[in-house]
Amino acid sequence: MRMGRLATLAATAALAGLGASTAVAQNFALNNFNLMVTNQAKPDPVFGYGTPDRDLQMFQFEHFSTHDWGDVYFDAELYHGRDVGAPFELGNDTQNLFVLNPRLSIGKLADTPIHWGPLSDLSVIARWESGSYPSNDRFHSQNYGLSANFDVGGFAWFESGLLYRHTNFDRRTWLWRSVLLSKPINIGGQAFHFNLLSLVNGSDHQGTEVLERADVLWEAGHHSEVQLGLRLEYARYDHNPVASGGEYHRFTPFLMLKLTP
């Protein structure tokens, strides 16, 4: 039975806290720390970070930097709770996940900016994932493909791409990933941010797997370095290995604190 989709959810969530415009000429590097808690962590046999009592704490470190050849993203996530990974993993207080996501910018390498309508750049992308779940055959994957950046009004970052996907549970499948970061939204003199990570991938076992992760954040005290709000996560796949192949879906809200030193 395949249970190793923990790493599918991480890929570019880090960008959700960066809010940096792609129009910036100089290269830059940003790090952020996310702390989240929920009492709605429904057990998930595929992603592997739910708990029987649904109480879960999550710590996430993210790095994003741009370079003359493109950009790179690194994500580390730690999940803490009682029997994290239930119903298949019992006795574990934690699960973890690591993602490395470099991109080679065609516009930068050719030294020729791309401006085709809303298209602002094309990149060759690689994505390597490794998770601690399940313990009997820890999940890992390799993903390679193309991603495109777009200039879209109201967004500081708008990226989407299609990747060939190979994991130790599913071979020769695909992954469609999208990352959206809003520019600051002014409401009543307060600055808010809306960010979205969308991951849709194929699976020989679970059919189409969908994960949508939206962050709605407020700049506390008008300081962009400290943001408070919600992470709203929705997951669905066609065949639940616990329910004789029935569809699985969940909605998980987190209270969230984002720090960008």
mmCIF file of C-alpha atoms in Angstrom:
data_model
loop_
_atom_site.group_PDB
_atom_site.id
_atom_site.type_symbol
_atom_site.label_atom_id
_atom_site.label_comp_id
_atom_site.label_asym_id
_atom_site.label_seq_id
_atom_site.Cartn_x
_atom_site.Cartn_y
_atom_site.Cartn_z
ATOM 1 C CA MET A 1 0.000 0.000 0.000
ATOM 2 C CA ARG A 2 1.442 3.364 -0.968
ATOM 3 C CA MET A 3 1.292 6.048 1.700
ATOM 4 C CA GLY A 4 4.038 8.504 0.842
ATOM 5 C CA ARG A 5 2.666 11.790 -0.345
ATOM 6 C CA LEU A 6 3.841 13.909 2.600
ATOM 7 C CA ALA A 7 6.351 15.770 0.462
ATOM 8 C CA THR A 8 3.897 16.788 -2.223
ATOM 9 C CA LEU A 9 2.541 19.570 -0.115
ATOM 10 C CA ALA A 10 5.677 21.540 0.445
ATOM 11 C CA ALA A 11 7.076 22.496 -2.834
ATOM 12 C CA THR A 12 6.901 26.270 -2.947
ATOM 13 C CA ALA A 13 4.950 27.259 0.076
ATOM 14 C CA ALA A 14 7.895 29.337 1.223
ATOM 15 C CA LEU A 15 7.189 31.890 -1.457
ATOM 16 C CA ALA A 16 3.906 32.589 0.293
ATOM 17 C CA GLY A 17 5.718 34.717 2.869
ATOM 18 C CA LEU A 18 8.201 36.499 0.668
ATOM 19 C CA GLY A 19 6.086 38.952 -1.283
ATOM 20 C CA ALA A 20 9.066 40.158 -3.319
ATOM 21 C CA SER A 21 8.438 41.505 -6.802
ATOM 22 C CA THR A 22 10.009 39.739 -9.761
ATOM 23 C CA ALA A 23 10.791 43.161 -11.184
ATOM 24 C CA VAL A 24 13.619 43.682 -8.659
ATOM 25 C CA ALA A 25 16.847 43.903 -10.654
ATOM 26 C CA GLN A 26 19.296 42.867 -7.943
ATOM 27 C CA ASN A 27 19.503 39.355 -6.585
ATOM 28 C CA PHE A 28 18.230 38.807 -3.062
ATOM 29 C CA ALA A 29 17.773 36.129 -0.419
ATOM 30 C CA LEU A 30 14.942 35.757 2.098
ATOM 31 C CA ASN A 31 14.285 33.383 4.971
ATOM 32 C CA ASN A 32 11.092 32.924 6.932
ATOM 33 C CA PHE A 33 9.851 30.867 9.872
ATOM 34 C CA ASN A 34 6.227 29.723 10.119
ATOM 35 C CA LEU A 35 4.556 28.440 13.266
ATOM 36 C CA MET A 36 1.107 26.827 13.003
ATOM 37 C CA VAL A 37 -1.355 25.029 15.255
ATOM 38 C CA THR A 38 -4.656 23.278 14.575
ATOM 39 C CA ASN A 39 -7.173 21.012 16.282
ATOM 40 C CA GLN A 40 -8.558 19.810 12.944
ATOM 41 C CA ALA A 41 -5.702 17.585 11.692
ATOM 42 C CA LYS A 42 -7.838 14.754 10.322
ATOM 43 C CA PRO A 43 -5.815 11.530 9.843
ATOM 44 C CA ASP A 44 -4.504 11.309 6.286
ATOM 45 C CA PRO A 45 -3.106 7.946 5.117
ATOM 46 C CA VAL A 46 -1.441 9.446 2.025
ATOM 47 C CA PHE A 47 0.027 12.777 3.148
ATOM 48 C CA GLY A 48 0.754 11.319 6.572
ATOM 49 C CA TYR A 49 0.595 14.200 9.042
ATOM 50 C CA GLY A 50 -2.805 13.872 10.749
ATOM 51 C CA THR A 51 -3.375 12.687 14.331
ATOM 52 C CA PRO A 52 -6.118 10.662 16.070
ATOM 53 C CA ASP A 53 -7.033 13.583 18.371
ATOM 54 C CA ARG A 54 -6.554 16.067 15.468
ATOM 55 C CA ASP A 55 -4.196 18.271 17.506
ATOM 56 C CA LEU A 56 -1.108 19.181 15.457
ATOM 57 C CA GLN A 57 1.706 21.725 15.633
ATOM 58 C CA MET A 58 3.747 22.573 12.567
ATOM 59 C CA PHE A 59 7.102 24.370 12.246
ATOM 60 C CA GLN A 60 8.344 25.418 8.813
ATOM 61 C CA PHE A 61 11.614 27.031 7.703
ATOM 62 C CA GLU A 62 11.848 28.387 4.171
ATOM 63 C CA HIS A 63 14.619 29.925 2.086
ATOM 64 C CA PHE A 64 14.244 31.620 -1.291
ATOM 65 C CA SER A 65 17.006 33.366 -3.228
ATOM 66 C CA THR A 66 17.528 34.669 -6.749
ATOM 67 C CA HIS A 67 20.772 34.300 -8.707
ATOM 68 C CA ASP A 68 22.219 35.251 -12.074
ATOM 69 C CA TRP A 69 21.154 31.825 -13.367
ATOM 70 C CA GLY A 70 17.681 31.645 -11.793
ATOM 71 C CA ASP A 71 16.442 30.994 -8.263
ATOM 72 C CA VAL A 72 16.365 28.321 -5.570
ATOM 73 C CA TYR A 73 13.900 27.371 -2.868
ATOM 74 C CA PHE A 74 14.468 25.183 0.193
ATOM 75 C CA ASP A 75 11.768 24.049 2.612
ATOM 76 C CA ALA A 76 11.981 22.116 5.887
ATOM 77 C CA GLU A 77 8.813 21.143 7.769
ATOM 78 C CA LEU A 78 8.324 19.465 11.137
ATOM 79 C CA TYR A 79 4.946 18.122 12.291
ATOM 80 C CA HIS A 80 4.397 17.408 15.993
ATOM 81 C CA GLY A 81 1.514 15.658 17.723
ATOM 82 C CA ARG A 82 0.387 12.321 19.169
ATOM 83 C CA ASP A 83 0.707 9.434 16.698
ATOM 84 C CA VAL A 84 1.476 11.709 13.745
ATOM 85 C CA GLY A 85 0.864 9.685 10.589
ATOM 86 C CA ALA A 86 -2.115 7.726 11.937
ATOM 87 C CA PRO A 87 -3.770 5.418 11.014
ATOM 88 C CA PHE A 88 -0.659 3.653 9.626
ATOM 89 C CA GLU A 89 2.004 5.242 11.823
ATOM 90 C CA LEU A 90 1.503 4.901 15.606
ATOM 91 C CA GLY A 91 3.918 5.924 18.340
ATOM 92 C CA ASN A 92 5.539 8.787 16.391
ATOM 93 C CA ASP A 93 5.501 12.272 17.892
ATOM 94 C CA THR A 94 6.924 13.874 14.743
ATOM 95 C CA GLN A 95 7.125 13.612 10.974
ATOM 96 C CA ASN A 96 9.388 15.714 8.750
ATOM 97 C CA LEU A 97 9.779 16.836 5.181
ATOM 98 C CA PHE A 98 12.545 18.432 3.068
ATOM 99 C CA VAL A 99 12.259 19.978 -0.404
ATOM 100 C CA LEU A 100 14.926 21.484 -2.691
ATOM 101 C CA ASN A 101 13.583 23.368 -5.689
ATOM 102 C CA PRO A 102 16.120 25.085 -8.061
ATOM 103 C CA ARG A 103 15.140 26.760 -11.335
ATOM 104 C CA LEU A 104 17.239 27.769 -14.350
ATOM 105 C CA SER A 105 15.816 30.932 -15.931
ATOM 106 C CA ILE A 106 15.874 30.887 -19.725
ATOM 107 C CA GLY A 107 15.632 34.676 -19.809
ATOM 108 C CA LYS A 108 18.600 35.105 -17.459
ATOM 109 C CA LEU A 109 20.791 32.465 -19.101
ATOM 110 C CA ALA A 110 20.120 33.918 -22.558
ATOM 111 C CA ASP A 111 20.546 37.447 -21.191
ATOM 112 C CA THR A 112 17.331 38.281 -23.023
ATOM 113 C CA PRO A 113 14.299 39.206 -20.909
ATOM 114 C CA ILE A 114 11.117 37.426 -21.940
ATOM 115 C CA HIS A 115 8.033 39.592 -22.417
ATOM 116 C CA TRP A 116 5.348 37.767 -24.382
ATOM 117 C CA GLY A 117 2.059 39.219 -23.279
ATOM 118 C CA PRO A 118 1.667 38.362 -19.575
ATOM 119 C CA LEU A 119 4.539 35.833 -19.763
ATOM 120 C CA SER A 120 7.593 37.283 -18.003
ATOM 121 C CA ASP A 121 9.962 34.291 -17.880
ATOM 122 C CA LEU A 122 10.368 30.561 -18.555
ATOM 123 C CA SER A 123 12.463 28.289 -16.361
ATOM 124 C CA VAL A 124 13.687 24.727 -16.295
ATOM 125 C CA ILE A 125 12.751 23.428 -12.860
ATOM 126 C CA ALA A 126 13.895 20.525 -10.677
ATOM 127 C CA ARG A 127 12.247 19.457 -7.441
ATOM 128 C CA TRP A 128 13.598 16.879 -5.002
ATOM 129 C CA GLU A 129 11.495 15.781 -2.035
ATOM 130 C CA SER A 130 12.229 13.566 0.959
ATOM 131 C CA GLY A 131 9.922 12.784 3.888
ATOM 132 C CA SER A 132 9.997 10.608 6.992
ATOM 133 C CA TYR A 133 6.584 9.066 6.222
ATOM 134 C CA PRO A 134 5.998 6.140 5.960
ATOM 135 C CA SER A 135 8.743 4.697 8.166
ATOM 136 C CA ASN A 136 8.832 1.345 6.331
ATOM 137 C CA ASP A 137 9.623 2.983 2.967
ATOM 138 C CA ARG A 138 10.337 6.684 3.361
ATOM 139 C CA PHE A 139 8.938 8.840 0.601
ATOM 140 C CA HIS A 140 11.248 10.463 -1.929
ATOM 141 C CA SER A 141 10.682 11.905 -5.377
ATOM 142 C CA GLN A 142 12.325 13.523 -8.369
ATOM 143 C CA ASN A 143 10.472 16.051 -10.510
ATOM 144 C CA TYR A 144 11.665 17.837 -13.672
ATOM 145 C CA GLY A 145 9.873 20.171 -16.028
ATOM 146 C CA LEU A 146 9.118 23.747 -17.096
ATOM 147 C CA SER A 147 7.605 26.602 -15.129
ATOM 148 C CA ALA A 148 6.414 30.002 -16.298
ATOM 149 C CA ASN A 149 6.210 33.345 -14.522
ATOM 150 C CA PHE A 150 3.454 35.814 -15.389
ATOM 151 C CA ASP A 151 2.836 39.506 -14.769
ATOM 152 C CA VAL A 152 -0.644 39.574 -13.269
ATOM 153 C CA GLY A 153 -2.209 42.663 -11.717
ATOM 154 C CA GLY A 154 -2.356 42.552 -7.932
ATOM 155 C CA PHE A 155 0.246 39.791 -7.621
ATOM 156 C CA ALA A 156 3.934 40.096 -6.778
ATOM 157 C CA TRP A 157 4.537 36.490 -7.923
ATOM 158 C CA PHE A 158 2.483 34.334 -10.255
ATOM 159 C CA GLU A 159 4.090 31.053 -11.327
ATOM 160 C CA SER A 160 2.789 27.799 -12.774
ATOM 161 C CA GLY A 161 4.402 24.769 -14.377
ATOM 162 C CA LEU A 162 4.144 21.110 -15.339
ATOM 163 C CA LEU A 163 6.701 18.514 -14.204
ATOM 164 C CA TYR A 164 7.471 14.869 -14.932
ATOM 165 C CA ARG A 165 7.234 13.062 -11.587
ATOM 166 C CA HIS A 166 8.964 9.915 -10.331
ATOM 167 C CA THR A 167 8.552 8.694 -6.736
ATOM 168 C CA ASN A 168 9.300 5.447 -4.923
ATOM 169 C CA PHE A 169 5.530 4.776 -4.961
ATOM 170 C CA ASP A 170 4.508 6.091 -8.395
ATOM 171 C CA ARG A 171 6.698 6.107 -11.482
ATOM 172 C CA ARG A 172 6.336 8.152 -14.660
ATOM 173 C CA THR A 173 3.517 10.392 -13.469
ATOM 174 C CA TRP A 174 3.120 14.188 -13.498
ATOM 175 C CA LEU A 175 2.833 17.210 -11.214
ATOM 176 C CA TRP A 176 1.143 20.548 -11.915
ATOM 177 C CA ARG A 177 2.225 23.204 -9.402
ATOM 178 C CA SER A 178 1.226 26.837 -9.081
ATOM 179 C CA VAL A 179 2.345 29.561 -6.660
ATOM 180 C CA LEU A 180 0.542 32.903 -6.257
ATOM 181 C CA LEU A 181 1.568 35.755 -3.929
ATOM 182 C CA SER A 182 -0.532 38.872 -3.695
ATOM 183 C CA LYS A 183 0.826 42.356 -3.302
ATOM 184 C CA PRO A 184 -0.152 43.943 0.036
ATOM 185 C CA ILE A 185 -3.914 44.492 0.150
ATOM 186 C CA ASN A 186 -4.982 47.644 2.031
ATOM 187 C CA ILE A 187 -8.194 47.246 4.022
ATOM 188 C CA GLY A 188 -9.075 49.942 6.539
ATOM 189 C CA GLY A 189 -5.488 51.126 6.733
ATOM 190 C CA GLN A 190 -4.209 47.611 7.449
ATOM 191 C CA ALA A 191 -2.058 45.512 5.092
ATOM 192 C CA PHE A 192 -3.128 41.949 4.281
ATOM 193 C CA HIS A 193 -1.632 39.225 2.082
ATOM 194 C CA PHE A 194 -3.229 36.356 0.202
ATOM 195 C CA ASN A 195 -0.988 33.536 -1.028
ATOM 196 C CA LEU A 196 -1.827 30.227 -2.669
ATOM 197 C CA LEU A 197 0.058 27.000 -3.301
ATOM 198 C CA SER A 198 -1.678 24.538 -5.616
ATOM 199 C CA LEU A 199 -0.377 21.001 -6.230
ATOM 200 C CA VAL A 200 -2.143 18.534 -8.508
ATOM 201 C CA ASN A 201 -0.454 15.254 -9.357
ATOM 202 C CA GLY A 202 -1.202 11.842 -10.777
ATOM 203 C CA SER A 203 -0.922 8.591 -8.848
ATOM 204 C CA ASP A 204 -1.177 4.975 -9.941
ATOM 205 C CA HIS A 205 -2.738 4.145 -6.571
ATOM 206 C CA GLN A 206 -4.783 7.150 -5.418
ATOM 207 C CA GLY A 207 -5.758 8.609 -8.799
ATOM 208 C CA THR A 208 -5.546 12.402 -9.053
ATOM 209 C CA GLU A 209 -4.278 14.002 -5.840
ATOM 210 C CA VAL A 210 -5.080 17.648 -5.098
ATOM 211 C CA LEU A 211 -3.640 19.901 -2.409
ATOM 212 C CA GLU A 212 -4.606 23.581 -2.077
ATOM 213 C CA ARG A 213 -2.904 25.676 0.606
ATOM 214 C CA ALA A 214 -4.013 29.286 1.057
ATOM 215 C CA ASP A 215 -2.508 31.759 3.553
ATOM 216 C CA VAL A 216 -4.486 34.842 4.622
ATOM 217 C CA LEU A 217 -2.183 37.061 6.696
ATOM 218 C CA TRP A 218 -2.224 40.462 8.389
ATOM 219 C CA GLU A 219 0.891 42.622 8.851
ATOM 220 C CA ALA A 220 0.901 43.010 12.639
ATOM 221 C CA GLY A 221 1.552 46.597 13.684
ATOM 222 C CA HIS A 222 2.272 47.580 10.061
ATOM 223 C CA HIS A 223 5.430 45.431 10.134
ATOM 224 C CA SER A 224 5.721 43.126 7.116
ATOM 225 C CA GLU A 225 8.268 41.037 9.042
ATOM 226 C CA VAL A 226 5.543 39.787 11.407
ATOM 227 C CA GLN A 227 2.343 38.404 9.910
ATOM 228 C CA LEU A 228 -0.576 36.725 11.660
ATOM 229 C CA GLY A 229 -3.517 34.882 10.188
ATOM 230 C CA LEU A 230 -4.758 31.586 8.846
ATOM 231 C CA ARG A 231 -3.469 28.790 6.670
ATOM 232 C CA LEU A 232 -6.386 27.003 5.004
ATOM 233 C CA GLU A 233 -5.535 23.624 3.526
ATOM 234 C CA TYR A 234 -7.689 21.379 1.366
ATOM 235 C CA ALA A 235 -6.643 17.888 0.220
ATOM 236 C CA ARG A 236 -8.428 15.303 -1.900
ATOM 237 C CA TYR A 237 -7.604 12.064 -3.691
ATOM 238 C CA ASP A 238 -9.730 9.561 -5.549
ATOM 239 C CA HIS A 239 -8.976 6.341 -3.674
ATOM 240 C CA ASN A 240 -8.699 6.235 0.107
ATOM 241 C CA PRO A 241 -6.579 3.189 1.078
ATOM 242 C CA VAL A 242 -8.410 3.002 4.427
ATOM 243 C CA ALA A 243 -11.949 3.119 3.018
ATOM 244 C CA SER A 244 -11.777 0.386 0.361
ATOM 245 C CA GLY A 245 -11.008 2.848 -2.400
ATOM 246 C CA GLY A 246 -13.564 5.535 -1.516
ATOM 247 C CA GLU A 247 -12.725 9.193 -2.112
ATOM 248 C CA TYR A 248 -10.836 11.045 0.630
ATOM 249 C CA HIS A 249 -11.038 14.760 1.325
ATOM 250 C CA ARG A 250 -10.231 17.074 4.228
ATOM 251 C CA PHE A 251 -10.188 20.751 5.149
ATOM 252 C CA THR A 252 -7.627 21.817 7.757
ATOM 253 C CA PRO A 253 -7.468 25.383 9.150
ATOM 254 C CA PHE A 254 -4.297 26.460 10.991
ATOM 255 C CA LEU A 255 -3.617 29.491 13.130
ATOM 256 C CA MET A 256 -0.406 30.886 11.681
ATOM 257 C CA LEU A 257 2.486 33.151 12.665
ATOM 258 C CA LYS A 258 5.000 34.080 9.944
ATOM 259 C CA LEU A 259 8.332 35.701 10.805
ATOM 260 C CA THR A 260 10.664 37.106 8.134
ATOM 261 C CA PRO A 261 13.818 38.440 9.879
#
